[in-house]
Coordinates of C-alpha atoms in Angstrom, one line a residue:
X992 CA 99.0 17.7 60.1
X993 CA 101.2 14.8 59.0
X994 CA 104.3 17.1 59.6
X995 CA 103.5 17.9 63.1
X996 CA 102.5 14.0 63.9
X997 CA 106.0 12.9 62.3
X998 CA 107.7 15.7 64.5
X999 CA 105.8 14.5 67.6
X1000 CA 106.8 10.8 66.8
X1001 CA 110.4 11.7 66.4
X1002 CA 110.5 13.4 69.8
X1003 CA 108.5 10.4 71.4
X1004 CA 111.1 8.0 70.0
X1005 CA 114.0 9.8 71.6
X1006 CA 112.1 9.6 74.8
X1007 CA 111.4 6.0 74.4
X1008 CA 115.2 5.3 74.2
X1009 CA 115.8 7.4 77.2
X1010 CA 113.3 5.9 79.6
X1011 CA 113.3 2.2 80.2
X1012 CA 111.0 -0.2 81.8
X1013 CA 107.3 0.5 81.0
X1014 CA 107.4 4.2 82.1
X1015 CA 106.8 5.3 78.6
X1016 CA 104.4 2.6 77.2
X1017 CA 101.6 5.0 76.4
X1018 CA 102.2 8.0 74.2
X1019 CA 99.6 10.8 74.0
X1020 CA 98.9 12.8 70.8
X1021 CA 96.3 15.3 69.8
X1022 CA 94.8 17.1 66.9
X1023 CA 95.7 20.8 67.8
X1024 CA 98.1 22.4 65.3
X1025 CA 100.6 24.9 67.0
X1026 CA 98.0 27.2 68.5
X1027 CA 95.8 27.7 65.4
X1028 CA 92.8 29.6 66.7
X1029 CA 90.3 27.3 65.2
X1030 CA 92.1 24.0 65.9
X1031 CA 89.9 21.6 67.8
X1032 CA 90.8 21.1 71.5
X1033 CA 89.7 17.4 72.0
X1034 CA 90.0 14.1 70.4
X1035 CA 93.1 12.7 72.1
X1036 CA 94.9 9.7 70.4
X1037 CA 96.8 7.0 72.7
X1038 CA 99.6 4.9 71.2
X1039 CA 99.8 1.9 73.6
X1040 CA 102.8 -0.3 73.5
X1041 CA 101.3 -2.7 75.8
X1042 CA 100.1 -4.5 72.7
X1043 CA 102.0 -6.1 69.8
X1044 CA 101.6 -4.4 67.3
X1045 CA 101.0 -1.1 69.4
X1046 CA 97.4 -0.2 69.7
X1047 CA 96.1 3.2 68.7
X1048 CA 93.0 4.4 70.6
X1049 CA 91.0 7.7 69.8
X1050 CA 89.2 9.3 72.9
X1051 CA 87.5 12.4 73.2
X1052 CA 88.9 14.1 76.2
X1053 CA 89.3 17.9 77.3
X1054 CA 93.0 18.5 77.0
X1055 CA 94.3 19.8 73.7
X1056 CA 97.7 18.5 72.7
X1057 CA 100.4 20.6 70.6
X1058 CA 104.0 20.1 70.3
X1059 CA 104.6 19.5 74.0
X1060 CA 103.6 16.1 75.3
X1061 CA 105.0 14.0 78.0
X1062 CA 103.6 10.9 79.8
X1063 CA 104.4 8.6 82.6
X1064 CA 103.1 5.0 83.1
X1065 CA 103.4 2.7 86.2
X1066 CA 105.3 -0.4 86.3
X1067 CA 102.5 -2.4 84.5
X1068 CA 102.4 0.1 81.5
X1069 CA 99.3 2.0 82.8
X1070 CA 99.0 5.7 82.0
X1071 CA 99.1 7.6 85.1
X1072 CA 100.5 11.0 84.4
X1073 CA 100.3 13.2 81.3
X1074 CA 101.0 17.0 80.4
X1075 CA 100.4 19.2 77.4
X1076 CA 102.7 21.8 78.7
X1077 CA 99.9 23.8 80.1
X1078 CA 98.4 21.5 82.7
X1079 CA 99.3 18.0 84.3
X1080 CA 96.7 15.4 84.3
X1081 CA 96.3 12.0 85.8
X1082 CA 95.7 8.9 83.7
X1083 CA 91.9 9.8 83.3
X1084 CA 92.8 13.2 82.1
X1085 CA 91.6 15.0 85.1
X1086 CA 93.8 18.1 86.0
X1087 CA 95.9 17.4 89.1
X1088 CA 95.4 20.0 92.1
X1089 CA 97.7 22.9 91.8
X1090 CA 98.6 21.9 88.1
X1091 CA 95.9 24.0 86.1
X1092 CA 98.6 26.3 84.8
X1093 CA 102.3 25.6 84.6
X1094 CA 103.2 28.5 82.6
X1095 CA 103.5 32.3 83.1
X1096 CA 100.7 32.8 80.6
X1097 CA 97.0 32.4 80.6
X1098 CA 97.2 31.2 76.8
X1099 CA 98.0 27.8 75.5
X1100 CA 94.7 26.1 76.7
X1101 CA 94.9 23.9 73.5
X1102 CA 98.5 22.8 74.4
X1103 CA 102.0 24.4 74.5
X1104 CA 103.7 25.0 71.1
X1105 CA 107.1 23.8 72.2
X1106 CA 108.5 20.6 70.9
X1107 CA 109.5 18.4 73.8
X1108 CA 108.7 21.4 75.9
X1109 CA 107.6 19.6 79.1
X1110 CA 109.1 16.4 80.9
X1111 CA 107.7 14.2 83.8
X1112 CA 110.2 12.1 85.6
X1113 CA 109.8 10.2 88.9
X1114 CA 111.9 11.8 91.6
X1115 CA 114.9 9.4 92.6
X1116 CA 114.3 7.7 95.8
X1117 CA 111.2 9.5 96.7
X1118 CA 108.1 7.3 96.4
X1119 CA 105.3 8.7 94.5
X1120 CA 106.8 12.0 93.9
X1121 CA 107.6 13.5 90.4
X1122 CA 109.7 16.2 88.8
X1123 CA 108.1 18.4 86.1
X1124 CA 110.6 20.3 83.8
X1125 CA 109.5 23.2 81.4
X1126 CA 110.3 26.7 80.4
X1127 CA 108.8 30.0 79.7
X1128 CA 108.9 31.2 76.0
X1129 CA 111.3 34.1 75.4
X1130 CA 111.8 36.2 72.2
X1131 CA 115.5 36.9 71.3
X1132 CA 117.6 38.1 68.2
X1133 CA 120.0 35.6 66.7
X1134 CA 123.8 36.4 66.3
X1135 CA 123.5 36.2 62.7
X1136 CA 123.9 39.2 60.4
X1137 CA 121.3 40.5 59.9
X1138 CA 119.8 39.0 63.0
X1139 CA 116.6 37.1 63.1
X1140 CA 114.0 37.0 65.7
X1141 CA 113.6 33.5 67.4
X1142 CA 111.7 32.0 70.4
X1143 CA 113.7 30.1 73.0
X1144 CA 113.1 29.2 76.7
X1145 CA 114.1 31.5 79.5
X1146 CA 114.1 30.5 82.2
X1147 CA 114.2 26.8 82.5
X1148 CA 111.8 25.7 85.5
X1149 CA 110.9 22.8 87.5
X1150 CA 108.1 21.7 89.8
X1151 CA 107.7 18.6 92.0
X1152 CA 104.6 16.9 93.2
X1153 CA 103.4 13.9 95.2
X1154 CA 100.7 11.5 94.5
X1155 CA 99.5 9.5 97.5
X1156 CA 96.4 7.9 99.2
X1157 CA 95.4 11.2 100.5
X1158 CA 95.7 12.8 97.2
X1159 CA 97.9 15.0 94.9
X1160 CA 100.1 17.9 96.3
X1161 CA 102.2 20.3 94.5
X1162 CA 105.4 20.5 96.7
X1163 CA 107.4 23.0 94.5
X1164 CA 106.0 25.1 91.9
X1165 CA 107.7 26.8 88.9
X1166 CA 111.1 26.8 90.7
X1167 CA 113.9 28.5 88.6
X1168 CA 116.5 26.1 87.4
X1169 CA 118.6 28.1 84.8
X1170 CA 118.2 31.6 83.7
X1171 CA 121.7 32.7 82.5
X1172 CA 121.0 32.6 78.8
X1173 CA 118.4 31.5 76.3
X1174 CA 118.0 27.8 75.5
X1175 CA 116.2 26.2 72.6
X1176 CA 112.4 26.2 73.1
X1177 CA 111.8 22.8 74.4
X1178 CA 114.1 19.9 73.3
X1179 CA 114.3 18.4 76.8
X1180 CA 115.4 14.8 76.7
X1181 CA 116.3 12.6 79.6
X1182 CA 118.2 9.4 80.4
X1183 CA 118.9 7.4 83.4
X1184 CA 122.3 8.0 85.2
X1185 CA 124.7 5.2 85.1
X1186 CA 124.0 4.5 88.9
X1187 CA 120.3 3.5 87.7
X1188 CA 118.6 5.9 90.0
X1189 CA 119.3 9.4 89.1
X1190 CA 118.5 11.3 85.9
X1191 CA 120.3 13.4 83.3
X1192 CA 118.2 15.9 81.4
X1193 CA 120.0 17.6 78.4
X1194 CA 119.0 20.6 76.5
X1195 CA 120.8 22.6 73.6
X1196 CA 121.8 26.3 73.5
X1197 CA 120.9 27.6 70.0
X1198 CA 123.4 28.8 67.8
X1199 CA 126.3 27.2 69.9
X1200 CA 128.0 24.0 70.6
X1201 CA 126.8 23.9 74.2
X1202 CA 124.4 21.6 76.1
X1203 CA 123.0 22.2 79.3
X1204 CA 123.3 19.1 81.6
X1205 CA 120.7 19.2 84.5
X1206 CA 120.9 16.7 87.2
X1207 CA 118.1 15.1 89.4
X1208 CA 119.2 13.2 92.4
X1209 CA 117.7 12.5 95.9
X1210 CA 119.4 15.8 97.0
X1211 CA 117.7 17.8 94.5
X1212 CA 117.5 19.3 90.9
X1213 CA 120.4 21.5 89.6
X1214 CA 122.5 22.5 86.6
X1215 CA 125.4 20.0 86.8
X1216 CA 127.7 21.3 83.9
X1217 CA 127.7 22.6 80.4
X1218 CA 129.0 20.4 77.6
X1219 CA 130.9 21.7 74.6
X1220 CA 130.6 19.4 71.6
X1221 CA 132.7 21.2 69.1
X1222 CA 130.0 21.3 66.6
X1223 CA 127.7 24.3 66.5
X1224 CA 123.9 24.2 66.2
X1225 CA 123.4 26.6 63.3
X1226 CA 119.6 26.7 63.8
X1227 CA 117.1 25.7 66.6
X1228 CA 116.0 22.7 64.5
X1229 CA 114.1 19.7 65.7
X1230 CA 115.2 16.4 67.2
X1231 CA 118.9 17.3 67.5
X1232 CA 119.3 15.8 70.8
X1233 CA 119.5 12.0 71.6
X1234 CA 121.5 9.6 73.7
X1235 CA 123.7 6.8 72.4
X1236 CA 122.6 3.4 73.6
X1237 CA 126.3 2.6 73.8
X1238 CA 126.7 5.1 76.6

């Protein structure tokens, strides 16, 4: 269990560096362990950075949390949105309308077993509208000899939804973003564009030196370009993507 908590903390730290203000001030963890059939589906832990030192609170709530966990807070640091990769919840852990299953599978009720496999970001210049990034698990063989079987993401998907006085509305549901090849199963990280408005979302391609750069602007979400780093990723690994604070 300690291993998975450490992994989740590493991923959360990457996200903390990527998102400024108080949008990431409450992190959500769970007790579910990578889809184990007898793992508990409740008992959520909140790590709240509105306090010094950060406060840990344990609550008995219905969503299970596995490797995928993403949250968003308002400008005061209050938890407003959360996803375990299977569903999207509000700050009280009530499932948002139209967000009961963000996958192509009826499974994963206890949480999606993909590290950083979901990501919630505010839509640039669209008030109370959000983008949800994720992907479907895909089995593939590695280029090694002999080849191994691995699990990646294919396709990469996004959804958009709005939250207003009249309620929540799913605007776009599971729209295909990238399906040309397999990407790592998760490892979605984001950082603000240099213009302070838009978003960059990066994701590695396994067993290569490539990173897919997705762009979120007021004009939409798209694949912007593919970076070649010159250093091959020899495994899928955990925590191989981060942004430099020096730009």
